[in-house]
Coordinates of C-alpha atoms and ligand atoms in Angstrom, one line a residue:
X23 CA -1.0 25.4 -9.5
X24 CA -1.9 24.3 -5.6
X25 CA -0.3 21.4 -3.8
X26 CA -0.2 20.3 -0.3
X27 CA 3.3 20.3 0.9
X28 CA 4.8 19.9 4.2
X29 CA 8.3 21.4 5.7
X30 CA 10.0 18.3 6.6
X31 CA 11.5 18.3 9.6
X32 CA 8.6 20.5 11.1
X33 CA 5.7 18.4 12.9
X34 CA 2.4 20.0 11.5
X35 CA 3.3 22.0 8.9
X36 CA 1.2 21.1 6.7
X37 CA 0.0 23.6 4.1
X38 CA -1.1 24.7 0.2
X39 CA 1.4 26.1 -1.7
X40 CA 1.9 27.1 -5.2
X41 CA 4.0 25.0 -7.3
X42 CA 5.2 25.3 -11.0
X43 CA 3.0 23.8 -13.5
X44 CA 5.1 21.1 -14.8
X45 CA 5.7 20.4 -18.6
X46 CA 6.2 17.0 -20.8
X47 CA 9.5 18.8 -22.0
X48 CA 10.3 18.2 -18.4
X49 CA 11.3 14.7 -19.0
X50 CA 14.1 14.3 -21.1
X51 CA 13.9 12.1 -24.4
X52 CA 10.6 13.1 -25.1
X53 CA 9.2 10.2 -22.8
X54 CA 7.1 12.1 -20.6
X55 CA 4.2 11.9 -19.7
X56 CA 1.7 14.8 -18.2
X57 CA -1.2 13.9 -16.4
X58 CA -4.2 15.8 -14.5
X59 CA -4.8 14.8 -11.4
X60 CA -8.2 13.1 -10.4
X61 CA -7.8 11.7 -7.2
X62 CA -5.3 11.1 -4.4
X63 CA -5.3 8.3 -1.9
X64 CA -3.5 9.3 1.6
X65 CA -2.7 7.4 4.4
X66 CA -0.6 6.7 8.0
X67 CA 2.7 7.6 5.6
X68 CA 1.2 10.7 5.2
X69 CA 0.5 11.7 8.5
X70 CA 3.9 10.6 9.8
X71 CA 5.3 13.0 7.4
X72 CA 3.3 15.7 8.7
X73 CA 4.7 14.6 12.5
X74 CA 8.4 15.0 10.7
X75 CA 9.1 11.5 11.7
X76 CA 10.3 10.9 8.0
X77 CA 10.3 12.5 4.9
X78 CA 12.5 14.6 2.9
X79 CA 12.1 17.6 0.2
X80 CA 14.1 16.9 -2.8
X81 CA 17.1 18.8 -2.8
X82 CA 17.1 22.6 -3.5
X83 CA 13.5 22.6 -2.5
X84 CA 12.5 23.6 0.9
X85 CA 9.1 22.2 0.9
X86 CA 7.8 18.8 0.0
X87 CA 4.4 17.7 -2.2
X88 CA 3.1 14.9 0.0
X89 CA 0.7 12.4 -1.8
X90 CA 1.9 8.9 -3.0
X91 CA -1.1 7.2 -4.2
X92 CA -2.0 8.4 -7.1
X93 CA -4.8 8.5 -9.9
X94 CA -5.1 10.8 -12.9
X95 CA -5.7 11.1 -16.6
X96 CA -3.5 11.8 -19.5
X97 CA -3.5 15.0 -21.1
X98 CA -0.5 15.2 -23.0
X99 CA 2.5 13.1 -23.9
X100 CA 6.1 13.2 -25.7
X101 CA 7.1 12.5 -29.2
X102 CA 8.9 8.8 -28.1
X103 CA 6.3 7.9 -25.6
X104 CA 4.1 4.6 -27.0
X105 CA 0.8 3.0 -26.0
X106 CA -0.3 6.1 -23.7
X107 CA -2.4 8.8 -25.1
X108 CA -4.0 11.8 -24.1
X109 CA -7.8 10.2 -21.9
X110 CA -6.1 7.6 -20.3
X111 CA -6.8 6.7 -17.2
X112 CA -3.4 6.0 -15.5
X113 CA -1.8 5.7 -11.7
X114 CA 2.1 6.4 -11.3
X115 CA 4.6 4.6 -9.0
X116 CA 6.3 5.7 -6.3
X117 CA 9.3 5.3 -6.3
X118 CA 12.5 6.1 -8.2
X119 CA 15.7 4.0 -9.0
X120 CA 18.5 4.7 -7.1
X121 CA 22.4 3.3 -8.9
X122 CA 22.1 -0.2 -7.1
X123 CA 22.2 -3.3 -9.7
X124 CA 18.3 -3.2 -8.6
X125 CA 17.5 0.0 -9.5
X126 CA 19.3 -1.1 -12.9
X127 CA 17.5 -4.1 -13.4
X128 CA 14.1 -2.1 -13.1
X129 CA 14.0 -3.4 -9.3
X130 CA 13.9 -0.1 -7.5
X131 CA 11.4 -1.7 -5.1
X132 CA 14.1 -4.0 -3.9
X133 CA 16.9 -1.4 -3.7
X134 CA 20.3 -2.4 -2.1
X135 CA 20.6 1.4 -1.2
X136 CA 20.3 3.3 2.6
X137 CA 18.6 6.6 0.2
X138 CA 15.7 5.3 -1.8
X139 CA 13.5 8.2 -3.4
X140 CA 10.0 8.2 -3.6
X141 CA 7.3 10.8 -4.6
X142 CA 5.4 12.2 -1.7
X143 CA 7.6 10.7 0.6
X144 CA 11.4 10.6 0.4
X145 CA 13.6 13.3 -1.9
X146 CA 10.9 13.7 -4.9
X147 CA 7.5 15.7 -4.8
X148 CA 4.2 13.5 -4.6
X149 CA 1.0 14.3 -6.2
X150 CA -1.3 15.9 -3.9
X151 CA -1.5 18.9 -6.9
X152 CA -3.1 19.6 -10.0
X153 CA -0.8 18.0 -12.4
X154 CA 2.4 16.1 -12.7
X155 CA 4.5 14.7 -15.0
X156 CA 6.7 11.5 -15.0
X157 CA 8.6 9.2 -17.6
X158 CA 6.0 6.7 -19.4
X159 CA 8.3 3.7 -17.4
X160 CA 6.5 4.9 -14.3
X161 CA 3.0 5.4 -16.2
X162 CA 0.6 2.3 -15.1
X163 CA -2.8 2.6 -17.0
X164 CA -6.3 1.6 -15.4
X165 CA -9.0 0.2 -17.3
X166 CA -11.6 2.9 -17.9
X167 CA -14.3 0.5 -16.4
X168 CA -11.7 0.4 -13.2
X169 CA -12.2 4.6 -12.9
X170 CA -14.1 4.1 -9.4
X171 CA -10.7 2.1 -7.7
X172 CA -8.0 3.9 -9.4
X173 CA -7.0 5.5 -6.5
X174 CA -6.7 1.9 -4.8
X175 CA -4.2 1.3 -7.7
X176 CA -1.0 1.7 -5.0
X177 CA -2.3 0.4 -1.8
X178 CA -3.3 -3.0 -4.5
X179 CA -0.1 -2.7 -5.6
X180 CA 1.5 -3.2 -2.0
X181 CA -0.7 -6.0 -1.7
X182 CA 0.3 -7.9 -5.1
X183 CA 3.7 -7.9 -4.6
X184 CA 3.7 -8.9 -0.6
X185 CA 1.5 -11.6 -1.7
X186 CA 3.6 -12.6 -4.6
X187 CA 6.8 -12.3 -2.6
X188 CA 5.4 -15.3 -0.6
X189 CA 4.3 -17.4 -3.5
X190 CA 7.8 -16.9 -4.8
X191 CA 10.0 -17.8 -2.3
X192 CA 7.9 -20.3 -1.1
X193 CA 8.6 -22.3 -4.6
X194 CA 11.4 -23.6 -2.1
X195 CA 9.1 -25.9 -0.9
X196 CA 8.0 -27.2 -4.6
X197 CA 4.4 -28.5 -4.0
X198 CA 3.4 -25.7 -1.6
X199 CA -0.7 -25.4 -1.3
X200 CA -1.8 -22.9 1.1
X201 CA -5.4 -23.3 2.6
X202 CA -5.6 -21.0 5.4
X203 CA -4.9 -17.5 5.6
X204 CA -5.1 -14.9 8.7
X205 CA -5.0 -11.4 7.8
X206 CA -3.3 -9.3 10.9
X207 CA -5.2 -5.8 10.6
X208 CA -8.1 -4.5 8.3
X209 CA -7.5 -1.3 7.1
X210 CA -7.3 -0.5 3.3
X211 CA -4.0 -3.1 3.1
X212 CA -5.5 -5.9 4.9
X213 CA -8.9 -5.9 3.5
X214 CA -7.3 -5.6 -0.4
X215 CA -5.3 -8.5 1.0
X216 CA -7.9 -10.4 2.3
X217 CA -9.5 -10.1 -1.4
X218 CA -6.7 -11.5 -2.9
X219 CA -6.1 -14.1 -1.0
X220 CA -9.5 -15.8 -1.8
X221 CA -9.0 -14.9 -5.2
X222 CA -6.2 -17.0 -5.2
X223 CA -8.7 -19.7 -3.1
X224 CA -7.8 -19.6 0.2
X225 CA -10.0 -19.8 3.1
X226 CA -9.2 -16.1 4.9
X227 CA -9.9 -15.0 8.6
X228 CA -9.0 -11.7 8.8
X229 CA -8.3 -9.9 12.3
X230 CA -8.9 -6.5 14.0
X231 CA -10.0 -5.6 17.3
X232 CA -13.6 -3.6 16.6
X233 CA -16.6 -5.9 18.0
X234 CA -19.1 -7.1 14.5
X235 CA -21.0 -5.6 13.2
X236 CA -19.2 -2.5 11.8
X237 CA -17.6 -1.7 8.2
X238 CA -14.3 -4.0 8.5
X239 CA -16.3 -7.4 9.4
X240 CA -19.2 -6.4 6.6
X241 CA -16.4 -5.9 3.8
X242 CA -14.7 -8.7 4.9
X243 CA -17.5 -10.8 5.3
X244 CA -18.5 -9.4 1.7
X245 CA -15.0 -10.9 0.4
X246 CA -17.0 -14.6 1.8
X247 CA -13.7 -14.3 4.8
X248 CA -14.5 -14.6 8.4
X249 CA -13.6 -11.8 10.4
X250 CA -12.8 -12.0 13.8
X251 CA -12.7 -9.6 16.7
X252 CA -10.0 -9.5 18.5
X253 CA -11.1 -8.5 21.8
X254 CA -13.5 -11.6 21.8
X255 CA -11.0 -14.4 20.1
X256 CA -6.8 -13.8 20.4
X257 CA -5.6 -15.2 17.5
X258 CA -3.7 -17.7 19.4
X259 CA -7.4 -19.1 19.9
X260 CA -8.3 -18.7 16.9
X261 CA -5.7 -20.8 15.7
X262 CA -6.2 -23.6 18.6
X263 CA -10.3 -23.4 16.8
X264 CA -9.5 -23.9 12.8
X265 CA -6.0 -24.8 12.6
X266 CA -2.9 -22.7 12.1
X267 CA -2.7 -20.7 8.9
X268 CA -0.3 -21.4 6.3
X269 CA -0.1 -17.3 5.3
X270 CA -0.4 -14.6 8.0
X271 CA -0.1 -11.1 6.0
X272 CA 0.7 -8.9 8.6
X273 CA -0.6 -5.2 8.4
X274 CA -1.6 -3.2 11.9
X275 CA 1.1 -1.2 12.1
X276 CA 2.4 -3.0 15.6
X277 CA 5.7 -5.1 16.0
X278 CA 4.2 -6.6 18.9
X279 CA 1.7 -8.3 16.9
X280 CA 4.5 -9.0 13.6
X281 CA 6.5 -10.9 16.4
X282 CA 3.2 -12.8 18.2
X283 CA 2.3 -13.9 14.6
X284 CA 5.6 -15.8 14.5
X285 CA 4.0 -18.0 17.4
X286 CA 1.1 -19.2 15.5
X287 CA 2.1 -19.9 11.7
X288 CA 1.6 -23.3 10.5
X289 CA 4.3 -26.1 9.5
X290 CA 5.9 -24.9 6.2
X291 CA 4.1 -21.5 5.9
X292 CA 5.0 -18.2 5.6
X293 CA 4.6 -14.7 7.3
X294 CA 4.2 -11.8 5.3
X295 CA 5.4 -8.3 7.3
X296 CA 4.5 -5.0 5.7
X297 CA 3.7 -2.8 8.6
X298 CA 6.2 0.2 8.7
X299 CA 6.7 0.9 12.6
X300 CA 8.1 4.2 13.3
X301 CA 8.3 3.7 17.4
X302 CA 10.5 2.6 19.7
X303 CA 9.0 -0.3 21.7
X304 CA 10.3 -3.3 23.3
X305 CA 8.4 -6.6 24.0
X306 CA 9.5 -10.0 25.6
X307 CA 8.9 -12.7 23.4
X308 CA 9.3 -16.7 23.8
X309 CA 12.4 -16.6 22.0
X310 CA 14.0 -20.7 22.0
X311 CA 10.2 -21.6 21.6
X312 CA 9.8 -19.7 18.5
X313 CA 13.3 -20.6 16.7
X314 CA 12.5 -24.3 17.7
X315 CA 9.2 -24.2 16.2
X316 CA 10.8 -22.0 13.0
X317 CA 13.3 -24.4 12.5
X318 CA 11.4 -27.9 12.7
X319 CA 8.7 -26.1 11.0
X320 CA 10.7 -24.9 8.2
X321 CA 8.8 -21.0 8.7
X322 CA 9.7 -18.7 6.3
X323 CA 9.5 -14.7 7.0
X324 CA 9.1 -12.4 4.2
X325 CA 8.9 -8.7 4.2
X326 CA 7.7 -6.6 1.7
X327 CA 7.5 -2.9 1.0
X328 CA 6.6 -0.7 -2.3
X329 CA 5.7 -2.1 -5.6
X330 CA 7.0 -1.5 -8.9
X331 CA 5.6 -0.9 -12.5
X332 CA 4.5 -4.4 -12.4
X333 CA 3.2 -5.0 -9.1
X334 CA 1.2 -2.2 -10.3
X335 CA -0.2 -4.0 -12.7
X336 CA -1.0 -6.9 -10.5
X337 CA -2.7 -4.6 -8.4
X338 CA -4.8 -3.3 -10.7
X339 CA -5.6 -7.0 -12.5
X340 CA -6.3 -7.7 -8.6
X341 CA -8.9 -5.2 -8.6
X342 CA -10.1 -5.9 -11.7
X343 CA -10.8 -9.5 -10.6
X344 CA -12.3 -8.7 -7.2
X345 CA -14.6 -6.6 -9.1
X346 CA -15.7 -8.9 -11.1
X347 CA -16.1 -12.1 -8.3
X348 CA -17.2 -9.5 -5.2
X349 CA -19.4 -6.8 -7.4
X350 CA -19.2 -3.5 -5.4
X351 CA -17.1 -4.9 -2.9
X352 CA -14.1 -3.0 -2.8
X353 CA -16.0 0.6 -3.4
X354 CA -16.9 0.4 0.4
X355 CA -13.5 1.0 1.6
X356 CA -13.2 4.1 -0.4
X357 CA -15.0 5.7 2.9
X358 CA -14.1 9.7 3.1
X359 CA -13.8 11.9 0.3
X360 CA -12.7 15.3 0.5
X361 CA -13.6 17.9 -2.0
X362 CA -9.9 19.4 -3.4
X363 CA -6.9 20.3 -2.1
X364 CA -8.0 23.4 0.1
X365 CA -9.3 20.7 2.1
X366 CA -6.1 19.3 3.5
X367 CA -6.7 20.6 7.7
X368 CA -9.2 18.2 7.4
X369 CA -7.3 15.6 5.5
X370 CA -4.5 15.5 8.3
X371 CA -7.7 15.5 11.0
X372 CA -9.2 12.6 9.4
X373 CA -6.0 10.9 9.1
X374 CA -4.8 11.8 12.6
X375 CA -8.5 11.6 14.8
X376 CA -10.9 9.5 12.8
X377 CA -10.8 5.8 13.5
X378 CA -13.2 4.7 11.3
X379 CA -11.9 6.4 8.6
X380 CA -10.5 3.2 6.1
X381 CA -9.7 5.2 3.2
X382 CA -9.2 9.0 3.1
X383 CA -8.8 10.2 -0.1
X384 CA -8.8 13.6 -1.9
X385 CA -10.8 14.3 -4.8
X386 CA -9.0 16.9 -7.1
X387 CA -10.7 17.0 -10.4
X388 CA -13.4 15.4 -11.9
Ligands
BGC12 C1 3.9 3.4 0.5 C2 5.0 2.6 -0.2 C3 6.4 3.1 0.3 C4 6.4 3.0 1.8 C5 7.8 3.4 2.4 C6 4.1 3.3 2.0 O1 3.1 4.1 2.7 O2 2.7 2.9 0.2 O3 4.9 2.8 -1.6 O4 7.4 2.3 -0.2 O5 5.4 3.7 2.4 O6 8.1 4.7 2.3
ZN13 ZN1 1.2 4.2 1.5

């Protein structure tokens, strides 16, 4: 069967290649699970791969499947496998436990360990191919009425548990009510977070630099959050205008901005980092200013990356929910299909040139 694979350690390499069709007797235990793709969401991860920033083959294999966002449908299952059958619309997670008491505990997403494996990205193949296979722990199903966002089902999932992260550790403050949000960035991340932070009621402004009108500030706007360019209001002024946010979920992929959001955050709140910055910069920041204002302020910093089996779920609940108070809503940021896997030159393109592309994505079957 095809797959797009890469050679890591080689920038732009790219390529189609011709894997093994994989079988359920693959898993052992009869617990597996095989599933056909449908769609594949790809993003920045992806195209730092394909730069050889990161990224790893698993080992013996001198080629890697990218692909980690995943949607598919069942087609055949093992003997010991229960409440998945063949039809099923299902997503997989991404990553794999590790032998840290996290990984034991089901808590690979937390993992104590330097090596963590993940398909499509680190030591195990992804699913930018035909079919895969995976043990039923790893199996997440999606609503059939949910078929349009399944491929959202892992970037939601990122979302979920960042936001949950901050709900949880902020139970340190025992009658915590957040009522201001700012969203840092409004890609795919920041505009599923902006959805479900007014799903859980607050008021959102999310940030990005593009001038309104254009796609970000109607979705957002769509989600009833104010967006805000910007090039027209820092969000140092922004905050001086409404009050400083009890949440910042930071997502644009810059450490300068992750630090500067430090400087506005509200008394008792919390800022949520999930931007994964592969460069090498240095910035100047108002250091005693910011760890006087942290500590009076009682600021809490959380950071967040991956999502297990049932952050998953969350994710997809999320969507579920946002489909149900934002009708259509979330559809818009599904913005550039691309029709199979022969199609991955322009994948990489879209992901590398295209600024207005939100969500590239790859449809493999129908
Ligand atoms: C993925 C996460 C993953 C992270 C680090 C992100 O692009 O969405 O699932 O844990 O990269 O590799
Ligand atoms: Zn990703």
């Amino acid at each position: 069967m095809k797959a797009i694979a890469v050679i890591p350690g080689r920038p732009n390499s790219v390529h189609l290649t011709e894997a093994p069709m994989p079988k359920v007797t693959d898993i052992p235990g009869g617990r597996g699970v095989l599933v056909k793709v449908l769609q594949v969401g790809v993003d920045a991860t992806d195209r730092e791969i394909n730069d050889a920033l990161y990224g790893n083959a698993p080992t013996g294999c001198d080629y890697l499947i990218i692909g980690h966002e995943s949607f598919g449908q069942v087609v055949e299952v093992g003997p010991n496998v229960k409440d998945i059958h063949p039809g099923d619309l299902v997503s997989c997670t991404v990553r794999r436990p590790g032998g840290s008491i996290y990984d034991q505990i089901g808590r690979n997403d937390i993992t104590s360990e330097e090596t963590y494996y993940e398909r499509g990205i680190n030591l195990r193949h992804g699913y930018l191919t035909e079919f895969f296979v995976d043990d039923c722990e790893y199996i997440v199903k999606v609503p059939t009425k949910l078929k349009h966002l399944g491929v959202l089902s892992e970037p939601a999932s990122v979302c979920a548990k960042a936001i949950e992260q901050a709900y949880l550790a902020q139970q340190r403050l025992q009658v915590w009510s957040p009522k201001r949000a700012f969203v840092l960035g409004a890609g795919q991340i920041g505009l599923l977070a902006t959805m479900m932070l007014r799903l859980r009621g607050l008021e959102v402004y999310t940030l990005a630099r593009g001038k309104a009108p254009n796609r970000k500030a109607n979705i957002t706007e769509a989600y009833d959050a104010t967006y805000v360019s910007t090039q027209e209001t820092s969000m140092h002024d922004l905050a001086a205008k409404v009050g400083k946010p009890d949440i910042i979920f930071e997502c644009t992929g810059s450490a300068k901005l992750a630090f500067q959001a430090m400087e506005v955050l509200g008394l008792n709140g919390a800022l949520i980092w999930t931007s994964i910055t592969g460069g090498n910069h240095e910035i100047t920041i108002p250091a005693d200013k910011i760890n006087l204002q942290w500590v009076l302020g009682n600021k809490l910093l959380v950071s967040s990356v991956n999502g297990n089996r049932r952050h998953f779920e969350l994710g997809i609940q999320a969507l579920a929910h946002g489909e149900l108070a934002y009708p259509g809503v979330t559809e818009q940021i599904l913005t550039h299909p691309l029709a199979g896997l022969d199609q991955y030159k322009e994948m990489m393109r879209l992901l590398v040139e295209d600024k207005d592309a939100l969500k590239v994505f790859v449809n493999v079957a129908s």
